[in-house]
Coordinates of C-alpha atoms in Angstrom, one line a residue:
I1 CA 0.0 0.0 0.0
A2 CA 1.4 3.4 -1.0
H3 CA 0.2 6.9 -0.9
R4 CA 3.2 8.4 -2.8
L5 CA 2.9 6.9 -6.3
S6 CA 6.7 7.5 -6.9
T7 CA 7.4 4.7 -4.4
I8 CA 5.6 2.1 -6.6
Q9 CA 6.5 3.1 -10.1
S10 CA 8.9 0.2 -10.6
A11 CA 6.5 -2.4 -9.3
D12 CA 5.7 -5.2 -11.8
Q13 CA 2.0 -4.8 -11.1
I14 CA 0.1 -2.0 -9.4
L15 CA -3.5 -2.5 -8.1
V16 CA -5.6 0.6 -7.8
L17 CA -8.2 0.3 -5.0
E18 CA -11.3 2.4 -4.6
H19 CA -13.7 1.8 -1.7
G20 CA -12.0 -1.6 -1.2
E21 CA -12.5 -2.8 -4.8
I22 CA -9.7 -3.2 -7.5
V23 CA -10.6 -0.7 -10.2
E24 CA -7.4 -0.8 -12.2
R25 CA -4.4 -3.2 -12.5
G26 CA -1.1 -3.0 -14.5
S27 CA 2.4 -1.5 -14.6
H28 CA 3.0 2.2 -14.1
D29 CA 3.3 2.8 -17.8
E30 CA 0.2 0.7 -18.6
L31 CA -1.9 2.5 -16.0
L32 CA -0.7 5.9 -17.3
A33 CA -1.6 4.9 -20.8
K34 CA -5.2 3.9 -19.8
G35 CA -5.9 7.4 -18.6
G36 CA -8.0 6.2 -15.7
R37 CA -8.0 6.7 -11.9
Y38 CA -4.3 6.0 -11.5
R39 CA -3.5 8.6 -14.2
H40 CA -5.7 11.1 -12.5
L41 CA -4.0 10.5 -9.1
Y42 CA -0.5 10.6 -10.7
D43 CA -1.2 13.9 -12.5
K44 CA -2.6 15.4 -9.4
Q45 CA 0.3 14.3 -7.2
Y46 CA 3.0 15.2 -9.7
R47 CA 1.5 18.7 -10.3
F48 CA 1.5 19.3 -6.5
E49 CA 5.1 18.2 -6.2
K50 CA 6.2 20.2 -9.3
D51 CA 4.5 23.3 -7.9
R52 CA 6.4 23.1 -4.6
F53 CA 9.8 23.6 -6.3
I54 CA 11.3 26.1 -8.7
N55 CA 13.1 24.6 -11.6
P56 CA 16.8 25.5 -12.0
G57 CA 17.1 28.5 -14.3
E58 CA 13.5 29.5 -13.8
D59 CA 13.0 33.2 -13.0
F60 CA 11.4 33.7 -9.6
T61 CA 10.8 37.3 -8.9
P62 CA 8.0 37.7 -6.4
E63 CA 5.5 40.5 -6.9
P64 CA 5.8 43.2 -4.3
E65 CA 3.2 42.9 -1.7
K66 CA 1.0 45.9 -0.8
V67 CA 1.4 46.6 2.9
V68 CA -1.5 48.2 4.7
A69 CA -0.9 49.8 8.1
A70 CA -3.7 49.2 10.6
A71 CA -4.7 52.0 12.8
R72 CA -4.0 51.4 16.5
G73 CA -7.0 51.7 18.7
S74 CA -6.8 52.7 22.3
S75 CA -7.0 49.9 24.7
A76 CA -7.8 50.4 28.3
L77 CA -6.2 48.2 30.9

């Protein structure tokens, strides 16, 4: 059982379970080619991982943030 699909990519056979039922079966490449549930999970997980890092050589210049000063109210102790 794996939640990170990268840990099972080299397995001979991968079973995709949904609500306790096998919904897909095959190798990593076969399951990606089918375009089913495994592909959906893989794309979702890969996109999340990819978005967490900046690729080497990629320009990363954050936009300046607008700073709004809040007025201080008087507080009685």
